[in-house]
Short mmCIF file of C-alpha atoms in Angstrom, two decimals:
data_model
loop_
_atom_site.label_atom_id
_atom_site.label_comp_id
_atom_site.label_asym_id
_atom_site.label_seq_id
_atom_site.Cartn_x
_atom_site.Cartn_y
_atom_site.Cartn_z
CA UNK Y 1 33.18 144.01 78.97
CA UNK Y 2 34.19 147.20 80.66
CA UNK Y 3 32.03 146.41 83.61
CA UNK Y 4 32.92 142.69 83.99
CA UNK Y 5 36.57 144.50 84.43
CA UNK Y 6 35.24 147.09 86.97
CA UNK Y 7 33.45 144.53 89.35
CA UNK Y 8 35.06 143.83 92.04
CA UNK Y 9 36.07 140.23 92.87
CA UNK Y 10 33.52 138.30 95.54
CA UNK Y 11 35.53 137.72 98.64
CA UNK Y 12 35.02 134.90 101.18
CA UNK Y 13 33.88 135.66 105.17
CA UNK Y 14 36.73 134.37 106.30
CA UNK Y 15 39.30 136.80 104.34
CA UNK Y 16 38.05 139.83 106.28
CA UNK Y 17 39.45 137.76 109.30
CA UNK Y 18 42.71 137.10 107.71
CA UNK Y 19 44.79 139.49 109.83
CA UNK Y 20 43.70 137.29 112.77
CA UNK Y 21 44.07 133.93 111.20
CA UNK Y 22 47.47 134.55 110.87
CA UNK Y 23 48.12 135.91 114.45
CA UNK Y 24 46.34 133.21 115.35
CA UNK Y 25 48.98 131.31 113.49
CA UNK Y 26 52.01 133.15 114.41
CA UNK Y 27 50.65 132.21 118.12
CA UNK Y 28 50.47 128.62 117.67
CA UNK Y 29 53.81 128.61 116.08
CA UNK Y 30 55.50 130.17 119.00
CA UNK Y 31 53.77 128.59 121.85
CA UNK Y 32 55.21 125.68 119.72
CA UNK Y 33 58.45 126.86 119.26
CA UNK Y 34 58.91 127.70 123.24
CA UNK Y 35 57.80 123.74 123.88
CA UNK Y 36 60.47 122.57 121.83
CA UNK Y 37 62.79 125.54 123.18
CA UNK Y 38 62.37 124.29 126.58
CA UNK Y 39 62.43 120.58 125.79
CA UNK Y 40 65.93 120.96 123.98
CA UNK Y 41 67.06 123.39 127.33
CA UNK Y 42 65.82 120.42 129.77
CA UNK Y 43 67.85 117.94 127.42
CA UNK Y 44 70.77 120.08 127.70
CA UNK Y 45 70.57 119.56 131.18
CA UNK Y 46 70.25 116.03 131.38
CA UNK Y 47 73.32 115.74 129.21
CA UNK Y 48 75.09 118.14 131.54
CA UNK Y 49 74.45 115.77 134.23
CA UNK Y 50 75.33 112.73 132.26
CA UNK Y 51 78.09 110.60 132.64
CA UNK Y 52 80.06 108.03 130.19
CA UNK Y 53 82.29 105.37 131.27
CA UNK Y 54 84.95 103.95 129.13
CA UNK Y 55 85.70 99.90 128.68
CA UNK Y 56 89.34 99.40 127.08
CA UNK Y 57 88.26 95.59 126.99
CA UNK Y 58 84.94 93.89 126.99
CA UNK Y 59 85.94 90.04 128.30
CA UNK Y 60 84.73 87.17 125.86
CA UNK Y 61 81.15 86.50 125.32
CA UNK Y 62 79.72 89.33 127.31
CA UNK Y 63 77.22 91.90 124.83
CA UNK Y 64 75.20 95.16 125.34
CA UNK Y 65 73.11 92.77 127.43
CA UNK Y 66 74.98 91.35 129.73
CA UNK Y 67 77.17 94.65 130.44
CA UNK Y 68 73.45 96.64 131.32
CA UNK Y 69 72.58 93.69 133.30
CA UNK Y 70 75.48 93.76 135.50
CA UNK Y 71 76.08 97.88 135.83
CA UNK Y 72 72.75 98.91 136.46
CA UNK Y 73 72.47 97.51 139.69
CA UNK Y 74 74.78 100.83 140.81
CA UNK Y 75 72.98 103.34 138.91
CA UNK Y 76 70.47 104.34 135.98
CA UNK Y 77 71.94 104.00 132.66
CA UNK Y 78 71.28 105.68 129.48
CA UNK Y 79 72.86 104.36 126.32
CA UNK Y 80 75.78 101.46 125.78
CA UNK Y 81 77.79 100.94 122.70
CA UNK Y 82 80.32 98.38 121.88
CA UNK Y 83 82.83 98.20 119.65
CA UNK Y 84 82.56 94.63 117.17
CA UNK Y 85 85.49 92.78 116.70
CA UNK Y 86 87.48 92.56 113.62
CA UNK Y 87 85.83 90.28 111.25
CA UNK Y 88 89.09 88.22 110.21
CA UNK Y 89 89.51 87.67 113.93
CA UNK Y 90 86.13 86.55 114.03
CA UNK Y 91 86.76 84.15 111.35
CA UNK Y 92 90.26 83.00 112.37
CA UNK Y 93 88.51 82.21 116.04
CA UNK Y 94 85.99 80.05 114.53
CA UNK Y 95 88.63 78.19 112.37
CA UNK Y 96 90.47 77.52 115.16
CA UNK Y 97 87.56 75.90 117.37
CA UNK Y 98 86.91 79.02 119.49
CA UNK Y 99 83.79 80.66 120.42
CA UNK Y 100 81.50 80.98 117.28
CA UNK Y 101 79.65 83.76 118.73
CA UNK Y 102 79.95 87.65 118.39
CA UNK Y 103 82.63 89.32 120.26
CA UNK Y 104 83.43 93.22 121.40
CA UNK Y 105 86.36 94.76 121.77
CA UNK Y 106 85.86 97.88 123.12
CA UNK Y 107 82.63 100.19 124.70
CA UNK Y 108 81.45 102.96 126.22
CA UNK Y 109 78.63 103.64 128.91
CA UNK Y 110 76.14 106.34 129.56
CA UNK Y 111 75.11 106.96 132.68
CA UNK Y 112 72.13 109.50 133.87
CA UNK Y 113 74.36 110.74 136.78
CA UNK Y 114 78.13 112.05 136.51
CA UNK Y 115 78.78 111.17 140.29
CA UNK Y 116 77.00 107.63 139.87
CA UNK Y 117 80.05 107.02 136.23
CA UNK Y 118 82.71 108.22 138.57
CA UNK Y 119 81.68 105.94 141.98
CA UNK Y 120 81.47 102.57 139.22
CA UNK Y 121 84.78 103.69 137.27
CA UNK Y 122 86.59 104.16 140.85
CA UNK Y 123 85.29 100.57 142.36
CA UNK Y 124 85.19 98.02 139.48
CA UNK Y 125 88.47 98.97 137.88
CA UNK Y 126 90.46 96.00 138.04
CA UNK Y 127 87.98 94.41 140.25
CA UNK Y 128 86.93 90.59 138.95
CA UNK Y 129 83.72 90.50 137.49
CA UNK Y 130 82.45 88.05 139.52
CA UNK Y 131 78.17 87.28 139.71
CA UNK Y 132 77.47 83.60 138.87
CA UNK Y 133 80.41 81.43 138.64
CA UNK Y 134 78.87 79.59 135.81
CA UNK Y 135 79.32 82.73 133.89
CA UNK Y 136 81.58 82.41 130.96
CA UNK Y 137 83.15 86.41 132.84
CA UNK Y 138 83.53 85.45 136.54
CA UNK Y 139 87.23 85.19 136.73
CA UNK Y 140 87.39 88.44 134.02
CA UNK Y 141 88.72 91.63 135.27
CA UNK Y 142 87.19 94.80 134.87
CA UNK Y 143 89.04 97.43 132.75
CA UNK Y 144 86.82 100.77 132.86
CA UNK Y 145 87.79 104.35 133.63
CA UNK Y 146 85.61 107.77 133.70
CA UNK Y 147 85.90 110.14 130.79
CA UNK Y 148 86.08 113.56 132.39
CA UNK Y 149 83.91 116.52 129.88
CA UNK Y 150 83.35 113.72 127.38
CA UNK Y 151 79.99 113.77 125.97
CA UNK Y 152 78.14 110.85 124.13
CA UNK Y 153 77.82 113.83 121.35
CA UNK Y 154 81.77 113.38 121.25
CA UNK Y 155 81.47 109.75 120.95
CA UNK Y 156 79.14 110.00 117.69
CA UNK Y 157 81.77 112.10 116.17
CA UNK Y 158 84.45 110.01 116.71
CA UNK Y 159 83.15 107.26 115.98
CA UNK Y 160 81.96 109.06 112.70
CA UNK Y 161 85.47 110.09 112.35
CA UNK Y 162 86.60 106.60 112.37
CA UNK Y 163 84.10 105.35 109.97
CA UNK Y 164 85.30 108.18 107.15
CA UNK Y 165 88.67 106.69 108.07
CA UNK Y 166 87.64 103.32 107.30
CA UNK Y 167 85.91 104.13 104.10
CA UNK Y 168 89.18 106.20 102.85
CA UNK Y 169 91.44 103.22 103.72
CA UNK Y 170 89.09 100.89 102.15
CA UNK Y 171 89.01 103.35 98.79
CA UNK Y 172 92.73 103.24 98.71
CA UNK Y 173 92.53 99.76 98.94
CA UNK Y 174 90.39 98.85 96.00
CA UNK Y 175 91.81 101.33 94.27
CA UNK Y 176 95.21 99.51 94.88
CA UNK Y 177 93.74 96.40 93.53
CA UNK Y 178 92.45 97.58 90.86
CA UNK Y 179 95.63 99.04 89.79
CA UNK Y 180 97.58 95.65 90.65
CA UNK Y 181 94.40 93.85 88.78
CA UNK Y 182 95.00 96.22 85.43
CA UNK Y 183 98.69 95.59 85.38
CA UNK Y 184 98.16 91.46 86.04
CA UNK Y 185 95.54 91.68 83.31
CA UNK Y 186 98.14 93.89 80.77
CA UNK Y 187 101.20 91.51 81.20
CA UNK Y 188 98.76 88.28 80.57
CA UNK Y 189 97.74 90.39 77.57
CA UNK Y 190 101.58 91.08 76.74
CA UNK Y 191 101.81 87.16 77.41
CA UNK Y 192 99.65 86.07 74.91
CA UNK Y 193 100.46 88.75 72.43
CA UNK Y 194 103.98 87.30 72.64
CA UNK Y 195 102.99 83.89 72.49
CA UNK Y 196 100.50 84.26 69.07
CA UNK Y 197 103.84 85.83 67.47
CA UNK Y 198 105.89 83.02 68.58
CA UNK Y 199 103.50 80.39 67.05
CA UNK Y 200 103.31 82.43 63.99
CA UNK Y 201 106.77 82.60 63.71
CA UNK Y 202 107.52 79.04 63.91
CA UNK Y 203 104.49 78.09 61.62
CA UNK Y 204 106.09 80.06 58.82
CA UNK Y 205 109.03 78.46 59.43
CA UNK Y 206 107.78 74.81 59.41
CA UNK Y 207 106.43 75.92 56.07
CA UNK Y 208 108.79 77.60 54.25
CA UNK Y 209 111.07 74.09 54.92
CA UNK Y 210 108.56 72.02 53.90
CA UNK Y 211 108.55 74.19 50.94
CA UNK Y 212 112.58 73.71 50.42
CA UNK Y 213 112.22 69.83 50.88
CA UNK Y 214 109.83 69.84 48.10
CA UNK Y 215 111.60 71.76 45.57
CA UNK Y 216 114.68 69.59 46.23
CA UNK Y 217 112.38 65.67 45.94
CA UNK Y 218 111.45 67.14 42.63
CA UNK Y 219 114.62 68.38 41.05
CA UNK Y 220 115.36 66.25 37.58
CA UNK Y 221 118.67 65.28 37.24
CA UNK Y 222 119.29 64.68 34.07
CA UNK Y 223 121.94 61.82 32.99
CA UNK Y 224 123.74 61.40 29.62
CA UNK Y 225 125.09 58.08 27.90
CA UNK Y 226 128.90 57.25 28.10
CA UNK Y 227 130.88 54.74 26.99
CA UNK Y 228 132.78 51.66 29.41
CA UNK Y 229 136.01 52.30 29.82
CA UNK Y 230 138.52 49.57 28.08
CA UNK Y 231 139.65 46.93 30.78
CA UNK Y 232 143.25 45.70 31.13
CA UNK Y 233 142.85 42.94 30.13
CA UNK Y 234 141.56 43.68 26.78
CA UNK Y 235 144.99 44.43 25.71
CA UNK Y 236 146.11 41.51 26.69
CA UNK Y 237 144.07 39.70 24.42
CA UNK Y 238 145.20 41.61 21.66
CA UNK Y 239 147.18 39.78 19.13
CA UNK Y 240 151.21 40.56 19.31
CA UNK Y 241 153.71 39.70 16.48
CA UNK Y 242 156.73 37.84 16.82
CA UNK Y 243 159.89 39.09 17.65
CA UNK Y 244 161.42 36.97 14.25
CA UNK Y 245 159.20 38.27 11.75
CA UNK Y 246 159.90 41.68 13.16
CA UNK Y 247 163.68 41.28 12.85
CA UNK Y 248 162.73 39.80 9.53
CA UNK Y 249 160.82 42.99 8.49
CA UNK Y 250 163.40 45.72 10.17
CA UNK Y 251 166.60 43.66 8.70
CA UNK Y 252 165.49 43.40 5.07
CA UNK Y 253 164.89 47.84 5.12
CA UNK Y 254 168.35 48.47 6.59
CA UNK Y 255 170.19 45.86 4.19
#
């Protein structure tokens, strides 16, 4: 057993060569490392040079479509984001007869070139819109301005921003129905609570007189024999003496 200790484990060719396996490692990791290096240096760059445009109002029925369509003709653009309308206004539009569509109300353009955002910011603001008159935006005016040192980065963050603002309003609102939902639910409780004590109440009641009205049908009066009163005229019908025979009677004693 002492020997099968003291051998010495078989090792593989390629373990002798491990030192340079892992150079060789280490070496394609950083020849990897400097491409991406590089690559996120020349994107730095291009988003130096970059541009972004901003759209206070994005007339009815134009999209992310339309609004590439129509600004790339003055330079090469990167990335375009509008805003969706509210959704009640959606729905009170289509109640109303309106446009059943999709609408934006705000946006913001990237352009590859800062000078190219500045030249279309300075000559379409407030400009009409114009292109094919059967467009549903001819007669729309344009409302755009260049953001000076604003970065699309910026734009993801505040719009981020915004949508942790949303989701806090939206907690406090279903926590404030909830809380408007447990105090409906307590008084309805309270309600019928009340009411089952009510019905009780008057149930006893229309017993316990039913109860009274019984006892009294089944009183026994008792009633005991008398006799009739004598009428008047029974002593008229008595017999009287004679006035003679009674001066008969009372002379004879006193003589």
């Amino acid at each position: 057993m002492a020997g099968e200790r003291d051998e010495e484990p078989e090792r593989h060719p390629m373990e002798d060569q491990g030192s340079f396996g892992d150079d060789a490692v280490k070496k394609g990791e950083g020849s990897k490392g400097r491409r991406m290096r590089k690559r996120s240096r020349e994107d730095e760059d291009a988003n130096e040079k970059r541009g972004v445009c901003y759209l206070s109002r994005v007339p009815p029925r134009m999209d992310p479509s339309h609004v590439r369509q129509i600004l790339s003709q003055f330079g090469e653009i990167q990335r375009i984001y509008l805003v969706p309308e509210d959704p009640t206004a959606q729905v009170q539009r289509k109640q109303s007869g309106g446009f059943r569509g999709k609408e934006f109300s705000e946006g913001w353009v990237e352009f590859s070139k800062k000078n190219v955002a500045k030249k279309v910011a300075r000559m379409l603001n407030g400009e009409q819109i114009g292109g094919k008159k059967r467009s549903a935006f001819y007669y729309d005016i344009w409302n755009i301005r260049y953001l000076s040192k604003f970065k699309w980065d910026d734009l993801i963050g505040e719009l981020a921003g915004k949508k942790r603002e949303r989701e806090e309003k939206l907690k406090l609102e279903i926590s404030a129905a909830k809380r408007e939902r447990d105090f409906y639910m307590s008084k309805v409780e309270q309600s019928r609570a009340l009411k089952f004590m009510r019905e009780r109440k008057e149930k006893k009641q229309r017993l316990e007189g039913q109860d009274s009205e019984g006892a009294q049908e089944t009183k026994v009066i008792r009633q005991h024999p008398q006799n009739r009163p004598v009428a008047d005229g029974g002593l008229q019908s008595k017999p009287r003496l004679s006035k003679d025979l009674l001066a008969g009677v009372f002379g004879r004693s006193s003589s």
